[in-house]
Tab-separated table of C-alpha atoms in Angstrom:
chain	number	residue	atom	x	y	z
A	1	MET	CA	94.348	93.265	93.286
A	2	THR	CA	93.073	96.792	93.022
A	3	ARG	CA	92.738	97.872	89.439
A	4	HIS	CA	90.260	100.689	89.401
A	5	SER	CA	90.485	102.108	85.881
A	6	THR	CA	88.342	102.560	82.834
A	7	ARG	CA	90.442	99.976	81.060
A	8	ALA	CA	90.586	97.291	83.710
A	9	ALA	CA	87.708	97.201	86.147
A	10	ILE	CA	89.020	94.254	88.095
A	11	GLY	CA	89.825	93.816	91.751
A	12	ALA	CA	89.512	95.975	94.806
A	13	GLY	CA	87.217	98.919	94.448
A	14	ALA	CA	86.106	98.291	90.880
A	15	LEU	CA	83.742	95.342	91.061
A	16	VAL	CA	80.346	96.891	90.476
A	17	LEU	CA	77.600	94.419	91.220
A	18	ALA	CA	74.866	95.949	89.120
A	19	GLY	CA	71.452	94.809	90.222
A	20	ALA	CA	72.818	92.605	92.960
A	21	ILE	CA	71.835	94.925	95.766
A	22	ALA	CA	68.169	94.266	95.073
A	23	LEU	CA	68.469	90.557	95.783
A	24	THR	CA	66.503	88.948	98.555
A	25	GLY	CA	68.676	88.264	101.597
A	26	CYS	CA	69.704	84.782	102.611
A	27	GLY	CA	67.767	83.469	105.539
A	28	SER	CA	69.017	80.092	106.646
A	29	GLY	CA	72.438	81.082	107.964
A	30	PHE	CA	73.652	83.028	110.964
A	31	SER	CA	72.404	86.555	110.279
A	32	GLY	CA	74.907	89.279	109.486
A	33	GLY	CA	73.441	91.591	112.107
A	34	ASN	CA	73.734	89.050	114.908
A	35	ALA	CA	77.236	88.102	113.908
A	36	GLY	CA	78.273	91.704	114.175
A	37	SER	CA	77.324	91.722	117.854
A	38	SER	CA	78.721	88.287	118.632
A	39	THR	CA	81.572	88.099	121.121
A	40	GLY	CA	83.138	84.851	120.001
A	41	SER	CA	83.496	82.383	117.151
A	42	THR	CA	81.352	79.810	119.029
A	43	ALA	CA	78.299	81.531	117.521
A	44	LEU	CA	79.465	80.693	114.003
A	45	THR	CA	78.222	77.688	112.069
A	46	SER	CA	80.610	74.745	111.921
A	47	SER	CA	80.471	71.526	109.893
A	48	ASP	CA	82.553	69.183	107.791
A	49	LYS	CA	81.416	70.943	104.627
A	50	PRO	CA	84.200	72.065	102.256
A	51	LEU	CA	84.623	75.764	101.545
A	52	ASN	CA	84.012	77.338	98.160
A	53	ILE	CA	85.998	80.500	97.443
A	54	LEU	CA	85.000	82.818	94.584
A	55	ILE	CA	87.445	85.446	93.328
A	56	GLY	CA	87.614	87.987	90.531
A	57	SER	CA	91.118	87.469	89.240
A	58	SER	CA	93.316	89.927	87.364
A	59	GLY	CA	95.121	87.024	85.692
A	60	ASP	CA	96.947	83.736	86.116
A	61	ALA	CA	99.374	85.130	88.688
A	62	GLU	CA	96.571	86.183	91.048
A	63	THR	CA	94.648	82.938	90.594
A	64	LYS	CA	97.732	80.848	91.352
A	65	ALA	CA	98.679	82.928	94.381
A	66	VAL	CA	95.230	82.601	95.953
A	67	ASN	CA	95.108	78.888	95.133
A	68	ASP	CA	98.512	78.365	96.755
A	69	ALA	CA	97.510	80.241	99.907
A	70	VAL	CA	94.206	78.389	100.238
A	71	SER	CA	95.872	75.015	99.594
A	72	ALA	CA	98.438	75.680	102.328
A	73	TRP	CA	95.672	76.569	104.781
A	74	SER	CA	93.631	73.531	103.747
A	75	LYS	CA	96.535	71.160	104.459
A	76	THR	CA	97.045	72.650	107.905
A	77	SER	CA	93.376	72.932	108.875
A	78	GLY	CA	92.188	69.711	107.296
A	79	VAL	CA	89.256	71.554	105.701
A	80	LYS	CA	88.794	71.017	101.981
A	81	ALA	CA	88.551	74.200	99.953
A	82	THR	CA	88.129	75.024	96.275
A	83	VAL	CA	88.985	78.314	94.590
A	84	THR	CA	87.024	79.441	91.532
A	85	ALA	CA	88.205	82.349	89.411
A	86	ALA	CA	84.948	83.799	88.134
A	87	SER	CA	84.553	84.649	84.488
A	88	ASP	CA	82.063	87.287	85.649
A	89	LEU	CA	82.304	87.772	89.404
A	90	ASN	CA	79.401	90.213	89.570
A	91	GLN	CA	77.038	87.818	87.879
A	92	GLN	CA	78.220	84.628	89.558
A	93	LEU	CA	78.133	86.122	93.036
A	94	SER	CA	74.654	87.572	92.583
A	95	GLN	CA	73.396	84.290	91.086
A	96	GLY	CA	74.751	82.407	94.076
A	97	PHE	CA	72.899	84.638	96.502
A	98	ALA	CA	69.720	84.477	94.427
A	99	SER	CA	69.788	80.665	94.373
A	100	GLY	CA	70.523	80.371	98.087
A	101	SER	CA	73.881	78.697	97.499
A	102	PRO	CA	76.522	81.434	97.392
A	103	ALA	CA	80.228	80.853	97.805
A	104	ASP	CA	81.389	80.640	101.413
A	105	VAL	CA	84.164	83.192	100.949
A	106	PHE	CA	84.439	85.727	98.130
A	107	TYR	CA	85.802	89.038	96.953
A	108	GLN	CA	83.397	91.747	98.120
A	109	SER	CA	83.499	95.251	96.666
A	110	THR	CA	82.890	98.458	98.609
A	111	ASP	CA	80.083	99.638	96.357
A	112	ALA	CA	78.011	96.463	96.796
A	113	LEU	CA	78.569	96.036	100.530
A	114	ALA	CA	75.606	98.123	101.678
A	115	GLY	CA	73.170	96.244	99.450
A	116	TYR	CA	74.248	92.794	100.558
A	117	ALA	CA	74.613	93.827	104.198
A	118	SER	CA	71.169	95.412	104.352
A	119	ASN	CA	69.414	92.314	103.014
A	120	GLY	CA	71.188	89.884	105.364
A	121	SER	CA	73.354	88.154	102.775
A	122	LEU	CA	76.651	88.839	104.557
A	123	LEU	CA	78.093	87.613	107.819
A	124	ALA	CA	79.291	90.605	109.845
A	125	TYR	CA	82.370	88.905	111.219
A	126	GLY	CA	84.715	91.895	111.465
A	127	ASP	CA	84.736	92.152	115.251
A	128	LEU	CA	85.760	88.486	115.496
A	129	LEU	CA	89.021	88.981	113.598
A	130	LYS	CA	92.099	88.353	115.729
A	131	ASN	CA	94.025	90.824	113.574
A	132	LYS	CA	91.314	93.503	113.454
A	133	ASP	CA	93.518	96.204	114.990
A	134	ASP	CA	96.230	95.592	112.406
A	135	PHE	CA	94.176	96.877	109.462
A	136	TYR	CA	94.426	100.499	108.346
A	137	PRO	CA	91.484	102.366	109.948
A	138	SER	CA	90.446	103.980	106.668
A	139	LEU	CA	90.051	100.540	105.113
A	140	LEU	CA	87.884	99.328	107.975
A	141	LYS	CA	85.575	102.305	107.432
A	142	SER	CA	85.015	101.162	103.853
A	143	PHE	CA	83.555	97.885	105.084
A	144	THR	CA	81.554	99.172	108.024
A	145	TYR	CA	77.814	99.384	107.500
A	146	ASP	CA	75.235	100.484	110.073
A	147	GLY	CA	77.942	100.479	112.734
A	148	LYS	CA	79.115	96.911	112.052
A	149	LEU	CA	82.407	95.840	110.488
A	150	TYR	CA	81.426	93.220	107.950
A	151	CYS	CA	84.662	91.916	106.510
A	152	ALA	CA	88.449	92.016	106.373
A	153	PRO	CA	90.062	94.261	103.732
A	154	LYS	CA	92.098	91.930	101.538
A	155	ASP	CA	94.474	94.538	100.071
A	156	PHE	CA	94.323	98.064	98.672
A	157	SER	CA	95.726	100.635	96.270
A	158	THR	CA	96.038	104.415	96.258
A	159	LEU	CA	96.582	107.108	93.642
A	160	GLN	CA	99.789	109.112	93.262
A	161	LEU	CA	101.680	111.048	90.594
A	162	VAL	CA	103.743	109.044	88.079
A	163	ILE	CA	106.445	110.890	86.140
A	164	ASN	CA	108.222	110.033	82.867
A	165	THR	CA	111.802	110.661	83.996
A	166	ASP	CA	113.231	111.098	80.500
A	167	MET	CA	110.697	113.796	79.639
A	168	TRP	CA	111.298	115.357	83.045
A	169	THR	CA	115.032	115.651	82.395
A	170	GLN	CA	114.540	116.869	78.829
A	171	ALA	CA	112.391	119.707	80.170
A	172	GLY	CA	115.279	120.802	82.387
A	173	LEU	CA	113.591	119.651	85.592
A	174	THR	CA	115.313	118.027	88.584
A	175	ASP	CA	114.222	116.380	91.830
A	176	ALA	CA	114.030	119.851	93.327
A	177	ASP	CA	111.128	120.557	90.965
A	178	ILE	CA	108.941	117.662	92.116
A	179	PRO	CA	105.663	119.465	92.861
A	180	LYS	CA	104.629	119.867	96.474
A	181	THR	CA	101.743	122.275	95.805
A	182	TRP	CA	99.049	122.686	93.167
A	183	ASP	CA	100.763	125.804	91.845
A	184	GLU	CA	103.972	123.841	91.377
A	185	LEU	CA	102.091	121.023	89.641
A	186	ALA	CA	100.570	123.542	87.245
A	187	SER	CA	104.015	124.973	86.568
A	188	VAL	CA	105.746	121.672	85.777
A	189	SER	CA	102.735	120.485	83.759
A	190	LYS	CA	103.147	123.532	81.541
A	191	LYS	CA	106.908	122.996	81.195
A	192	LEU	CA	106.384	119.338	80.290
A	193	THR	CA	103.806	120.068	77.609
A	194	ALA	CA	105.358	119.868	74.135
A	195	ASP	CA	104.595	118.684	70.627
A	196	GLY	CA	103.164	115.190	70.832
A	197	HIS	CA	102.382	115.121	74.539
A	198	VAL	CA	100.788	117.039	77.406
A	199	GLY	CA	102.276	117.559	80.811
A	200	LEU	CA	99.557	115.800	82.809
A	201	SER	CA	96.769	113.307	82.227
A	202	MET	CA	94.314	111.128	84.108
A	203	SER	CA	90.979	109.491	83.448
A	204	GLY	CA	88.028	111.874	83.560
A	205	GLU	CA	86.303	110.182	86.483
A	206	TYR	CA	85.846	110.565	90.226
A	207	ALA	CA	88.261	107.672	90.763
A	208	ARG	CA	91.068	110.048	89.704
A	209	VAL	CA	89.735	113.603	89.995
A	210	GLY	CA	88.531	112.751	93.499
A	211	ALA	CA	92.110	112.768	94.789
A	212	PHE	CA	92.198	116.538	94.246
A	213	MET	CA	88.819	116.959	95.908
A	214	VAL	CA	90.094	115.143	98.992
A	215	ALA	CA	93.265	117.252	99.051
A	216	ALA	CA	91.062	120.353	99.073
A	217	GLY	CA	89.178	119.024	102.081
A	218	GLY	CA	86.266	117.604	100.131
A	219	GLY	CA	84.957	114.397	98.634
A	220	LEU	CA	81.560	113.256	97.409
A	221	MET	CA	80.537	111.913	100.831
A	222	ASN	CA	81.884	111.909	104.371
A	223	ALA	CA	84.163	109.126	105.627
A	224	ASP	CA	81.375	106.686	106.513
A	225	SER	CA	79.202	107.572	103.494
A	226	THR	CA	76.291	108.782	105.610
A	227	LYS	CA	76.272	112.397	104.412
A	228	ALA	CA	76.572	113.971	100.972
A	229	THR	CA	79.391	116.537	100.756
A	230	ALA	CA	79.642	117.016	96.991
A	231	ASP	CA	78.822	120.738	97.152
A	232	ALA	CA	81.609	121.486	99.645
A	233	GLU	CA	83.776	124.501	98.845
A	234	GLY	CA	86.911	122.348	98.553
A	235	ASN	CA	85.358	120.316	95.767
A	236	VAL	CA	84.607	123.468	93.776
A	237	LYS	CA	88.220	124.601	94.249
A	238	ALA	CA	89.485	121.235	93.001
A	239	LEU	CA	87.351	121.178	89.862
A	240	ASP	CA	88.101	124.834	89.150
A	241	TYR	CA	91.823	124.034	89.397
A	242	LEU	CA	91.616	121.061	87.064
A	243	LYS	CA	89.431	122.985	84.628
A	244	GLY	CA	92.165	125.604	84.482
A	245	LEU	CA	94.752	122.973	83.561
A	246	LEU	CA	92.441	121.583	80.894
A	247	THR	CA	91.633	124.921	79.288
A	248	GLY	CA	95.285	125.956	79.518
A	249	GLY	CA	96.299	122.900	77.509
A	250	SER	CA	98.774	121.440	79.998
A	251	MET	CA	96.409	118.601	80.933
A	252	LYS	CA	94.063	116.385	78.967
A	253	PHE	CA	91.915	113.504	80.106
A	254	ALA	CA	93.043	110.120	78.813
A	255	ALA	CA	90.030	109.751	76.526
A	256	ASP	CA	90.895	113.041	74.829
A	257	LEU	CA	94.324	111.591	74.055
A	258	GLY	CA	92.747	108.543	72.439
A	259	SER	CA	93.613	106.337	75.410
A	260	GLY	CA	91.430	103.975	77.387
A	261	TRP	CA	92.972	104.932	80.732
A	262	GLY	CA	95.750	107.016	82.227
A	263	GLY	CA	98.272	104.192	82.138
A	264	GLU	CA	97.884	103.876	78.375
A	265	ALA	CA	98.273	107.634	77.863
A	266	PHE	CA	101.424	107.530	79.974
A	267	GLY	CA	102.843	104.340	78.479
A	268	THR	CA	102.384	105.579	74.917
A	269	GLN	CA	104.082	108.823	76.023
A	270	LYS	CA	101.159	111.055	75.166
A	271	ALA	CA	101.473	112.426	78.712
A	272	ALA	CA	104.592	113.181	80.741
A	273	MET	CA	102.811	112.704	84.058
A	274	VAL	CA	99.715	110.791	85.084
A	275	VAL	CA	97.592	110.362	88.203
A	276	GLU	CA	97.267	106.596	88.618
A	277	GLY	CA	97.341	103.764	91.109
A	278	ASN	CA	100.147	101.349	91.926
A	279	TRP	CA	98.629	98.832	89.504
A	280	ILE	CA	100.219	100.872	86.705
A	281	THR	CA	103.500	99.079	87.364
A	282	GLY	CA	102.151	95.869	85.831
A	283	ALA	CA	101.142	97.652	82.636
A	284	MET	CA	104.478	99.425	82.417
A	285	THR	CA	106.422	96.187	82.853
A	286	ASN	CA	104.324	94.178	80.421
A	287	ASP	CA	103.292	96.730	77.803
A	288	TYR	CA	105.748	99.627	77.999
A	289	PRO	CA	109.033	98.203	79.352
A	290	THR	CA	111.264	100.880	77.773
A	291	VAL	CA	109.520	103.841	79.426
A	292	LYS	CA	111.397	105.063	82.500
A	293	TYR	CA	109.323	106.471	85.323
A	294	LYS	CA	109.081	107.203	89.026
A	295	ALA	CA	106.203	107.644	91.450
A	296	VAL	CA	105.910	110.556	93.884
A	297	GLU	CA	103.167	111.656	96.242
A	298	LEU	CA	100.528	113.977	94.850
A	299	PRO	CA	101.041	117.614	95.819
A	300	ALA	CA	99.160	119.054	98.768
A	301	GLY	CA	95.968	121.025	98.265
A	302	PRO	CA	95.422	124.763	98.802
A	303	ASP	CA	95.498	124.452	102.599
A	304	GLY	CA	98.587	122.223	102.683
A	305	LYS	CA	96.566	119.026	103.089
A	306	LYS	CA	97.623	115.885	101.236
A	307	GLY	CA	94.896	113.794	99.669
A	308	THR	CA	94.331	110.688	97.617
A	309	LEU	CA	91.743	107.984	97.044
A	310	GLN	CA	92.018	104.363	98.053
A	311	PHE	CA	90.480	101.307	96.434
A	312	THR	CA	89.903	98.020	98.169
A	313	ASN	CA	87.932	94.787	98.333
A	314	CYS	CA	87.327	92.593	101.329
A	315	TRP	CA	86.917	88.883	101.953
A	316	GLY	CA	83.169	88.462	102.281
A	317	ILE	CA	81.663	85.487	104.120
A	318	SER	CA	78.139	84.336	103.349
A	319	ALA	CA	75.529	84.422	106.088
A	320	ASP	CA	74.335	81.071	104.685
A	321	SER	CA	77.714	79.346	104.853
A	322	LYS	CA	77.527	76.041	106.706
A	323	ASN	CA	81.119	76.398	107.895
A	324	GLN	CA	81.576	79.992	108.973
A	325	LYS	CA	84.103	79.092	111.653
A	326	ALA	CA	86.465	77.615	109.069
A	327	ALA	CA	85.756	80.515	106.713
A	328	LEU	CA	86.836	83.012	109.381
A	329	ASP	CA	89.996	81.026	110.045
A	330	LEU	CA	90.768	81.024	106.322
A	331	VAL	CA	90.268	84.796	106.066
A	332	GLU	CA	92.665	85.348	108.971
A	333	HIS	CA	95.224	83.238	107.113
A	334	LEU	CA	94.681	85.108	103.839
A	335	THR	CA	95.086	88.490	105.552
A	336	SER	CA	98.200	87.536	107.526
A	337	ALA	CA	101.468	89.313	106.789
A	338	ASP	CA	102.995	86.248	105.125
A	339	SER	CA	100.025	85.727	102.807
A	340	GLN	CA	99.640	89.379	101.873
A	341	LEU	CA	103.353	89.816	101.165
A	342	ALA	CA	103.223	86.732	98.959
A	343	PHE	CA	100.211	88.178	97.117
A	344	SER	CA	102.058	91.452	96.660
A	345	LYS	CA	105.061	89.697	95.172
A	346	ALA	CA	102.865	87.617	92.873
A	347	PHE	CA	100.467	90.226	91.490
A	348	GLY	CA	101.144	93.617	93.033
A	349	PRO	CA	98.597	94.756	95.653
A	350	MET	CA	99.585	96.553	98.848
A	351	PRO	CA	98.951	94.758	102.163
A	352	SER	CA	95.945	95.967	104.123
A	353	ILE	CA	97.687	95.472	107.485
A	354	LYS	CA	100.183	97.803	109.146
A	355	SER	CA	102.470	95.001	110.355
A	356	ALA	CA	103.431	94.171	106.759
A	357	ALA	CA	104.286	97.753	105.803
A	358	ASP	CA	107.998	97.793	106.649
A	359	GLN	CA	108.782	94.621	104.731
A	360	TRP	CA	106.642	95.722	101.793
A	361	LYS	CA	108.533	99.022	101.627
A	362	LYS	CA	111.865	97.174	101.590
A	363	ASP	CA	110.641	94.936	98.793
A	364	ASN	CA	109.006	97.734	96.784
A	365	ALA	CA	111.101	100.849	97.376
A	366	PRO	CA	110.000	102.659	94.158
A	367	LEU	CA	106.342	102.277	95.177
A	368	VAL	CA	106.618	103.611	98.733
A	369	PRO	CA	104.711	106.832	97.842
A	370	PHE	CA	101.601	104.726	97.200
A	371	LEU	CA	101.751	103.102	100.643
A	372	ASN	CA	102.446	106.469	102.265
A	373	GLY	CA	99.039	107.479	100.967
A	374	ALA	CA	97.389	105.083	103.401
A	375	GLU	CA	97.804	107.701	106.129
A	376	TYR	CA	95.594	110.260	104.391
A	377	ALA	CA	93.589	108.350	101.776
A	378	GLN	CA	89.813	108.490	101.581
A	379	GLY	CA	87.633	105.666	100.337
A	380	VAL	CA	85.100	105.993	97.540
A	381	PRO	CA	81.413	106.350	98.502
A	382	THR	CA	79.887	103.108	99.773
A	383	ALA	CA	76.266	104.160	100.331
A	384	LYS	CA	73.672	101.978	98.657
A	385	GLY	CA	73.106	103.356	95.169
A	386	ALA	CA	76.175	105.629	95.247
A	387	SER	CA	77.803	103.877	92.304
A	388	ASP	CA	74.971	105.058	90.033
A	389	VAL	CA	75.476	108.639	91.204
A	390	VAL	CA	79.210	108.387	90.599
A	391	THR	CA	78.540	107.078	87.080
A	392	ASP	CA	76.399	110.130	86.359
A	393	PHE	CA	79.050	112.393	87.899
A	394	ASN	CA	81.723	110.813	85.694
A	395	GLY	CA	79.654	111.540	82.612
A	396	LYS	CA	79.684	115.229	83.461
A	397	LEU	CA	83.389	115.292	84.370
A	398	GLY	CA	84.304	114.257	80.843
A	399	SER	CA	83.306	117.728	79.654
A	400	LEU	CA	84.768	119.619	82.621
A	401	ALA	CA	86.799	121.877	80.327
A	402	THR	CA	83.592	123.515	79.088
A	403	GLY	CA	81.358	122.756	82.049
A	404	ASP	CA	80.435	124.558	85.266
A	405	PRO	CA	82.170	122.866	88.228
A	406	LYS	CA	79.623	124.124	90.769
A	407	ALA	CA	76.671	122.955	88.675
A	408	ILE	CA	78.258	119.528	88.240
A	409	LEU	CA	78.788	119.219	91.988
A	410	ASP	CA	75.343	120.545	92.887
A	411	ALA	CA	73.765	117.837	90.728
A	412	ALA	CA	75.824	115.161	92.480
A	413	GLN	CA	74.877	116.620	95.866
A	414	LYS	CA	71.169	116.392	95.065
A	415	ASN	CA	71.477	112.804	93.884
A	416	LEU	CA	73.532	111.711	96.887
A	417	GLU	CA	71.211	113.397	99.350
A	418	ALA	CA	68.377	111.324	97.920
A	419	LEU	CA	70.278	108.180	98.951
A	420	THR	CA	70.715	109.218	102.580
A	421	LYS	CA	67.123	110.254	103.317
């Protein structure tokens, strides 16, 4: 499941494999580059070897759901398979590659893809997927490196605006006041600010602030992470806008409210609204069950463009797997509509395929705004080394209220340009 937050860095989009990208590539399997140009599964390795699946689980519900899905496939296919919920996915995955015996199938994060793909550790099997055309195009871009689609997106999440409905009503606001523009968001944020809470909050990081940059036509890098765009005019507009909310007192970052992430600030009612992902529903149900809320789409940017960020992981397959054919078949099973809808019911992620959207919306009506974001969401930078630049950028965003937005963005631009040379 996607849980990209400062409190819970688990799941799609938040699995930073520090140091892993420097590993030596695997050499004995079918190379990732060749697989990407293959026209059929006959080129894949095949044997009677069992499959080992390594996941980074958000909890017992996710572990059980993946185990159940793999067990069902194993009974049908006749291929033995074992699921391991890693205690430290980053470390265990990198150790597997370093030792030459990685898992056959595993959760693969966007920020580590380029490193593993460039050193030959991954099988580029994307073009072999029978359901390739069913995935959201923006998700496929997140797992495309050097023109090759490496893996199938396993699920995803987006950011939207979550509103405390009791505070909303107490402030004299109605559905007609749900903000559709930045000016309207500023207005309701001010009206919702009162003793004990601010109108709006979010974590002071690109994984939240970036939604406003995208809505203004910007983002740290272009869609395929081949060009730095941090110094774009839209990004300056976005940070200037947020700085205005911060200095005006109607918005505070979660850390400035004594909270580890936006969901905590919202759940403890220190903020009437928060920019968060659909994973917040789990925290609200488990930790803050008495707080009433609703999710709406983030307001459009200055030019009327909607924007949000998406977070995702894929099902990676090792280039050294001795049973790639079975691994591909398993991935197709795990990304089917039935499997993804079962995962959603068990632990909350949104399906990565369009054919599951209608049923998911019926089953999750209050969360539809998050899935609507799939049509205009932008992925986080996936260039090799980009995660380090984003970390530095986040450090500067924390002091945005007193900082210079253009200087912050210019520094990020310089650092990102160094990665693409």
